[in-house]
Short mmCIF file of C-alpha atoms and ligand atoms in Angstrom, two decimals:
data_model
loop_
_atom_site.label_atom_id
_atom_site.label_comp_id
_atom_site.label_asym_id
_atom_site.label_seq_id
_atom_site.Cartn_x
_atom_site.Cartn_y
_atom_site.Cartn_z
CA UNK A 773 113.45 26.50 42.16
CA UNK A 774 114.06 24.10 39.36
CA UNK A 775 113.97 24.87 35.82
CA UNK A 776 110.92 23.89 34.10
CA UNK A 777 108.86 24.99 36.68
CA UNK A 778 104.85 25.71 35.96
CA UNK A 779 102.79 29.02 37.11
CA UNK A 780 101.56 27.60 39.92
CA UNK A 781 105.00 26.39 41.26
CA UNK A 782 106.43 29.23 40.62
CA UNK A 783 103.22 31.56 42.64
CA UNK A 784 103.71 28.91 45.68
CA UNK A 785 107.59 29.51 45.87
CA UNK A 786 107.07 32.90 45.60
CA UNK A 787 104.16 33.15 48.49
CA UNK A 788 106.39 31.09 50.35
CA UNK A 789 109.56 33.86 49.69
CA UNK A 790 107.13 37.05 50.29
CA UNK A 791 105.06 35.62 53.36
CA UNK A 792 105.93 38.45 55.70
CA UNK A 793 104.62 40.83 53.41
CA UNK A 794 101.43 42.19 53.41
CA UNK A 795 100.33 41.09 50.45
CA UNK A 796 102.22 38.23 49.12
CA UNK A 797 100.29 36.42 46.76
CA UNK A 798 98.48 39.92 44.52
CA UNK A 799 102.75 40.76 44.44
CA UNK A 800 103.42 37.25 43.29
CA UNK A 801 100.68 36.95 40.91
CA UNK A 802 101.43 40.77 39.83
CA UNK A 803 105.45 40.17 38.95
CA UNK A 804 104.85 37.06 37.68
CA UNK A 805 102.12 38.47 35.23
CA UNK A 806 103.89 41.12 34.19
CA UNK A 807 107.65 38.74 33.72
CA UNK A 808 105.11 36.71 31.15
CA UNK A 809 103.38 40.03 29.44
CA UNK A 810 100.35 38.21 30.37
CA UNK A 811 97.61 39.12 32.64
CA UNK A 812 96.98 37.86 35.80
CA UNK A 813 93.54 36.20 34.78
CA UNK A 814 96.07 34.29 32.44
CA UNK A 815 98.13 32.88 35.58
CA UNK A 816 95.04 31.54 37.32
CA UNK A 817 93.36 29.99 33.84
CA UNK A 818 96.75 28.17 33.16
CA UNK A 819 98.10 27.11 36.52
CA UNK A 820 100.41 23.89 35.02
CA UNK A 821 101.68 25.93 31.90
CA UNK A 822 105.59 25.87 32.32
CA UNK A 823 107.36 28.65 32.41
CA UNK A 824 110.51 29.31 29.88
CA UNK A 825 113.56 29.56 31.89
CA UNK A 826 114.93 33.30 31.01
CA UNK A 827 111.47 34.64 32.43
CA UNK A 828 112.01 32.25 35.73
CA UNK A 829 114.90 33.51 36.36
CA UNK A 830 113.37 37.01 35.46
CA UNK A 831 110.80 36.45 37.86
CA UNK A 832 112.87 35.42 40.60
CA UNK A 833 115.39 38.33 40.60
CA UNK A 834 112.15 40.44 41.32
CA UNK A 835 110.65 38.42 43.63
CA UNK A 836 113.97 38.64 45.40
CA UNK A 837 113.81 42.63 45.39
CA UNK A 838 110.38 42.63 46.34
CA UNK A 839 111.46 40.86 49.25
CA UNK A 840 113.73 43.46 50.87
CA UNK A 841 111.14 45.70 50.31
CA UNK A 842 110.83 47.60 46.51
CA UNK A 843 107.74 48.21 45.80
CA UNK A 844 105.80 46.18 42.91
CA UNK A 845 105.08 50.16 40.94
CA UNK A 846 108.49 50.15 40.27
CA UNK A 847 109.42 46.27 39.82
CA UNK A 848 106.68 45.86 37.16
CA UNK A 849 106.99 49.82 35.88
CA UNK A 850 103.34 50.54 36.04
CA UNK A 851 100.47 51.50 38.50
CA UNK A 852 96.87 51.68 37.69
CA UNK A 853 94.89 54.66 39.14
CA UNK A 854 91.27 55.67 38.16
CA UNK A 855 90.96 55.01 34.38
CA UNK A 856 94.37 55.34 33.79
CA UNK A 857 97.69 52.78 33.31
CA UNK A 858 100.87 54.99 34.84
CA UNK A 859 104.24 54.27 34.15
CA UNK A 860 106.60 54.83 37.66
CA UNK A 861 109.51 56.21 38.62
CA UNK A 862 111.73 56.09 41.74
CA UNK A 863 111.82 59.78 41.06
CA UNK A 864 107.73 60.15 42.25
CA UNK A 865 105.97 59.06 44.28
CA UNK A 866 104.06 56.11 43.27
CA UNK A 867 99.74 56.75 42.86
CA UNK A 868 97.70 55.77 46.17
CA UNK A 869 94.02 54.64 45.57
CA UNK A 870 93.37 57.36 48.47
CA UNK A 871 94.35 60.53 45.79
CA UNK A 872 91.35 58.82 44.08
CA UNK A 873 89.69 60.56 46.66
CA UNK A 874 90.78 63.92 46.00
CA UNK A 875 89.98 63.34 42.24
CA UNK A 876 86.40 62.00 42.79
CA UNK A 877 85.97 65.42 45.12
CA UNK A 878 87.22 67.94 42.42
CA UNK A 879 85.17 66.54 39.86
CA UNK A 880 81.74 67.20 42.45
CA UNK A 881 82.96 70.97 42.84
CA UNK A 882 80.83 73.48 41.36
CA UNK A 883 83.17 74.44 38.63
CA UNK A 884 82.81 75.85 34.66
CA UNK A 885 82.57 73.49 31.87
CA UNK A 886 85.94 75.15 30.95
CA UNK A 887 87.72 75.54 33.69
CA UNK A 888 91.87 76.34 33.73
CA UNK A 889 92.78 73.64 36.74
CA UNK A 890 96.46 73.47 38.23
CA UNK A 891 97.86 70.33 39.54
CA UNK A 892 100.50 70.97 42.35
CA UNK A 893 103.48 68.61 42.40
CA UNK A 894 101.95 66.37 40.21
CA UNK A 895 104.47 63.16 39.89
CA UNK A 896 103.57 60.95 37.70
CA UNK A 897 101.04 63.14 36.36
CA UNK A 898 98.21 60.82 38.26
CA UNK A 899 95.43 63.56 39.12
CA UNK A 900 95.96 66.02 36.00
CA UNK A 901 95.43 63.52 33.52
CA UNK A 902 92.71 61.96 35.68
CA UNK A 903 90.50 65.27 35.76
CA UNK A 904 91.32 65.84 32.20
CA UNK A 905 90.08 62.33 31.34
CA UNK A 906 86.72 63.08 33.29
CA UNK A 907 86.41 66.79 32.18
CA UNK A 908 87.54 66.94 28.29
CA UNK A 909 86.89 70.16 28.33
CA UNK A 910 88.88 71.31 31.36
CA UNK A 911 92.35 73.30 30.67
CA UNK A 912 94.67 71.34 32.66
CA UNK A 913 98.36 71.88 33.91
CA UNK A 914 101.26 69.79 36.24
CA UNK A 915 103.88 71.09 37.54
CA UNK A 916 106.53 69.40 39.58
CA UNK A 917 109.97 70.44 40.70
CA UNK A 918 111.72 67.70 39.46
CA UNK A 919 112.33 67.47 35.63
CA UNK A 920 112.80 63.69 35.56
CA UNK A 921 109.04 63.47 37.04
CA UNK A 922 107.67 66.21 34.41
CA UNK A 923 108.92 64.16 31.67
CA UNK A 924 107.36 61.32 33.21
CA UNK A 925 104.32 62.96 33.33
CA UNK A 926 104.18 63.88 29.85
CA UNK A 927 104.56 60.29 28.74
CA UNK A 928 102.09 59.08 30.78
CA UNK A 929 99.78 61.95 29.57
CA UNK A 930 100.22 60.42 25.51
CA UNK A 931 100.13 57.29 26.20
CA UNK A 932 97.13 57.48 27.80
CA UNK A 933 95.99 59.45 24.74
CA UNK A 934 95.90 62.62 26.83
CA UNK A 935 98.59 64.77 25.01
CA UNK A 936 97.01 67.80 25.86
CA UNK A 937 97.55 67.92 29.42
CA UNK A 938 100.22 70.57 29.89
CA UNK A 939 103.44 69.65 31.95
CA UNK A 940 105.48 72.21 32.84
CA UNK A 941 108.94 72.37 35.81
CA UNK A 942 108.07 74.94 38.66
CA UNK A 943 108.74 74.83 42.25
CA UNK A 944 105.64 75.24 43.37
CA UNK A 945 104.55 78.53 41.41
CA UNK A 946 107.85 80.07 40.51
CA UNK A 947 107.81 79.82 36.60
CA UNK A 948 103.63 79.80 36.36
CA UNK A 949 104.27 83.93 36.34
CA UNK A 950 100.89 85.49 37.17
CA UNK A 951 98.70 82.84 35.69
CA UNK A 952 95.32 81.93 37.09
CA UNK A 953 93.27 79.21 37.58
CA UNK A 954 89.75 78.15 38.60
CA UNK A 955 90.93 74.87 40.52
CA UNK A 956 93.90 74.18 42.20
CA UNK A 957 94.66 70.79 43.61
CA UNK A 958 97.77 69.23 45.00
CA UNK A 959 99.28 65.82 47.00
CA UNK A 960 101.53 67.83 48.20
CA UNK A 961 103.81 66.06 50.94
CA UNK A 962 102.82 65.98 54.23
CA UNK A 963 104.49 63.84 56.76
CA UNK A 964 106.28 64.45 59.70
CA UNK A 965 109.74 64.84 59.36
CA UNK A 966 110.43 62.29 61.76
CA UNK A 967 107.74 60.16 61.46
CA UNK A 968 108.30 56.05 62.12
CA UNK A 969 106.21 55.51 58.91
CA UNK A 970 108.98 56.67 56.94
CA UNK A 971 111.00 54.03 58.09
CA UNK A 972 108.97 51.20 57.26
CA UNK A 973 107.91 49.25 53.90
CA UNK A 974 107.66 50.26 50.78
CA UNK A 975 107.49 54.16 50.92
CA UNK A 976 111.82 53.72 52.05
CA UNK A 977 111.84 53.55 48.23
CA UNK A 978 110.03 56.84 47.30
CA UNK A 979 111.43 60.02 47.07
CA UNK A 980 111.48 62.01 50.46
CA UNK A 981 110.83 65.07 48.73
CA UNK A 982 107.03 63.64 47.79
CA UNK A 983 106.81 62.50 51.36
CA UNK A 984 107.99 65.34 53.83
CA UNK A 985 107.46 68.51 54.62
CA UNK A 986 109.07 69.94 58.01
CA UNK A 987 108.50 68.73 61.72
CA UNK A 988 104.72 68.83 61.48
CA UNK A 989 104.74 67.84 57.90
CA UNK A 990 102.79 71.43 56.79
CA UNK A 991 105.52 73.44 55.22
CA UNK A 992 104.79 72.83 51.45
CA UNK A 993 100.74 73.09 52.52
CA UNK A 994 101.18 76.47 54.09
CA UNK A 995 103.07 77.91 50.87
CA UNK A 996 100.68 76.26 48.69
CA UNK A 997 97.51 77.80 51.10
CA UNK A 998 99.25 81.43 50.88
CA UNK A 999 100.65 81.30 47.14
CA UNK A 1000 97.97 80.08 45.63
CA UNK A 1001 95.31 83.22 46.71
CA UNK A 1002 97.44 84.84 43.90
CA UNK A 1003 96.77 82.07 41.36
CA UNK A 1004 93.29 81.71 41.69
CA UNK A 1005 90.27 83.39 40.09
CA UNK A 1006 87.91 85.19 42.59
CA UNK A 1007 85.49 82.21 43.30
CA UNK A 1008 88.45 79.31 42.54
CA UNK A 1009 88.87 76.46 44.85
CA UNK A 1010 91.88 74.97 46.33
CA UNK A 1011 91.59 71.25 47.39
CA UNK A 1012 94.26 69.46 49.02
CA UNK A 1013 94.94 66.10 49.84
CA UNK A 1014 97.12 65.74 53.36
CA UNK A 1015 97.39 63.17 56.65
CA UNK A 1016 94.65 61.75 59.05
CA UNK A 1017 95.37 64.20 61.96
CA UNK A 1018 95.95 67.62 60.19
CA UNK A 1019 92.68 68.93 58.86
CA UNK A 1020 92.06 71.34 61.87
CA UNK A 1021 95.57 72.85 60.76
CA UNK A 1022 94.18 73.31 57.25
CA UNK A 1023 91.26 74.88 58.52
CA UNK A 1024 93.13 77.48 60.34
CA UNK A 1025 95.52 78.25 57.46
CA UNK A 1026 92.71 78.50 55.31
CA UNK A 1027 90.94 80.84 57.51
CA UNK A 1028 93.86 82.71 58.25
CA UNK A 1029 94.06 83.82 54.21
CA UNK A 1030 90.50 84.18 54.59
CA UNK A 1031 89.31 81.76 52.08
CA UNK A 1032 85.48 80.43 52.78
CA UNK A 1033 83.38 77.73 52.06
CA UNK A 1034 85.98 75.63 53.91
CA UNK A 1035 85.32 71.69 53.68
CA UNK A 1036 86.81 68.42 54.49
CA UNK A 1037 86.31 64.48 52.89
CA UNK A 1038 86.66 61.45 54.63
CA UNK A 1039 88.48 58.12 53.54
CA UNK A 1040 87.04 54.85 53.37
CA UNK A 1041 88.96 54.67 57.49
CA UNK A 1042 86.95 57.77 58.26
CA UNK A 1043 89.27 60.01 58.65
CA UNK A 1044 89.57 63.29 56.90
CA UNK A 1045 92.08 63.47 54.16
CA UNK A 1046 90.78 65.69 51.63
CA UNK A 1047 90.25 69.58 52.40
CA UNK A 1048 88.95 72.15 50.12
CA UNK A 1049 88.44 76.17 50.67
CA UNK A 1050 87.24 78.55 48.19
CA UNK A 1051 88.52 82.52 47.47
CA UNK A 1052 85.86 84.78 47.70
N1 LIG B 607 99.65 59.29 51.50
C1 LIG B 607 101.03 59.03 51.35
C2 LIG B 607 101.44 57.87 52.19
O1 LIG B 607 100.67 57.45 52.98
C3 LIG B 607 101.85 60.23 51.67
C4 LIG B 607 101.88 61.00 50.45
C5 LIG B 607 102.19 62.42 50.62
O2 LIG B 607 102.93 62.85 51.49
N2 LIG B 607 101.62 63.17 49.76
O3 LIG B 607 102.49 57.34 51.98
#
């Protein structure tokens, strides 16, 4: 690349440089925006502007790490999910439009005006301070094991003007004492231990902890299915978010502990990702 270079030179190197991606030019047009603090309405509007060298060569160190395989979350610091602008970590794992999901289904459940809700291994805070965005009224909580992601969370939680969202450290429930809640939800991880998919793209960059969970990937989800019968109200629901080809496993944990009104949500690829029981 030669100094001086304009946006659109600079996008065409860059698709050339990211082409066995899967999604080269939105992760060009995304670095480059966010190298320029501008957005990337801006990049298409002024396609000849040049660029000022510093932010090139900026841009070009990224594009270079986005080619062996970081993901864009944590080149450019941010990820949008439902209303909200997230900052990132490599300490979380990053948002997926499919928690949206799980967030669109809690807020359908027939729950109190002011409910207490519990948010599972929450990360980057993505689903408490999405329900507490929908549901003002809502008391809501995060936990997460790792203290790096809880302060994370908080951040995220004022600067999206949510700063009463409570985050709080816990392995699962260990520090919540006896508390109760009317809603428990959780991304909880969930893949097999030695799955390929771990192998491959950008999750090699996230945190294994968010990711797996034993040989059939349902350790954490069978704590979380037995625990949380002590942490929820008589007529709370538990909703989890786990993979393709394990909602028959939730069914029979959830049955097991005798929870009822047992349910499960597709994705947009029809398959079943979201399941939800309630204790009588
Ligand atoms: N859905 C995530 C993925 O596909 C996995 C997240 C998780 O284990 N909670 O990468």
């Amino acid at each position: 690349m030669t100094a001086g270079s304009s946006i659109s030179e600079l996008l065409n190197w860059a698709y050339q440089q990211l082409s066995a991606g899967e999604s080269p030019k939105t992760d060009a047009r995304f670095i480059l925006a966010h190298c320029m603090g501008q957005s990337t309405t801006y990049l298409m509007t002024w396609p000849d502007k040049i660029v000022d060298e510093d932010i090139q060569s900026h841009f070009q160190k990224l594009v270079t790490k986005r080619k062996i395989g970081h993901p864009v979350a944590h080149l450019i610091g941010t990820r949008d999910f439902w209303t909200l602008s997230l900052e990132v970590s490599p300490d979380t794992l990053i948002p997926r439009p499919e928690t949206e999901l799980l967030v669109e289904q809690a807020l359908h459940l027939p729950i109190d005006q002011t409910a207490k809700v519990l948010d599972l291994g929450t990360g980057t805070g993505a689903i408490a301070l999405s329900l507490a965005q929908e549901k003002p009224d809502w008391q809501v909580t995060g936990v997460d094991v790792i203290e790096s992601a809880v302060a994370l969370a908080k951040r995220n939680g004022i600067a999206n003007l949510l700063p009463d969202v409570e985050f709080l450290q816990s392995s699962w429930f260990d520090n919540l004492n006896a508390r109760t809640f009317d809603l428990i939800v959780s991304n909880p991880p969930y893949v097999e231990s030695d799955s390929h998919y771990l192998l491959e793209g950008d999750v090699r960059f996230e945190p294994a902890s968010a990711l797996t969970s034993g040989k059939d990937g349902l350790d954490d989800i069978k704590i979380i299915i037995e625990q949380s019968l002590k942490h929820l109200e008589s007529g709370g629901w538990l909703m989890i978010e786990h993979g393709y080809n394990q909602s028959e496993d939730l069914a029979k944990l959830f049955m097991q502990y005798q929870y009822t009104h047992i349910f499960h949500k597709k994705d947009l690829n029809d398959q079943p990702r979201i399941s939800a029981a309630q204790k009588p």
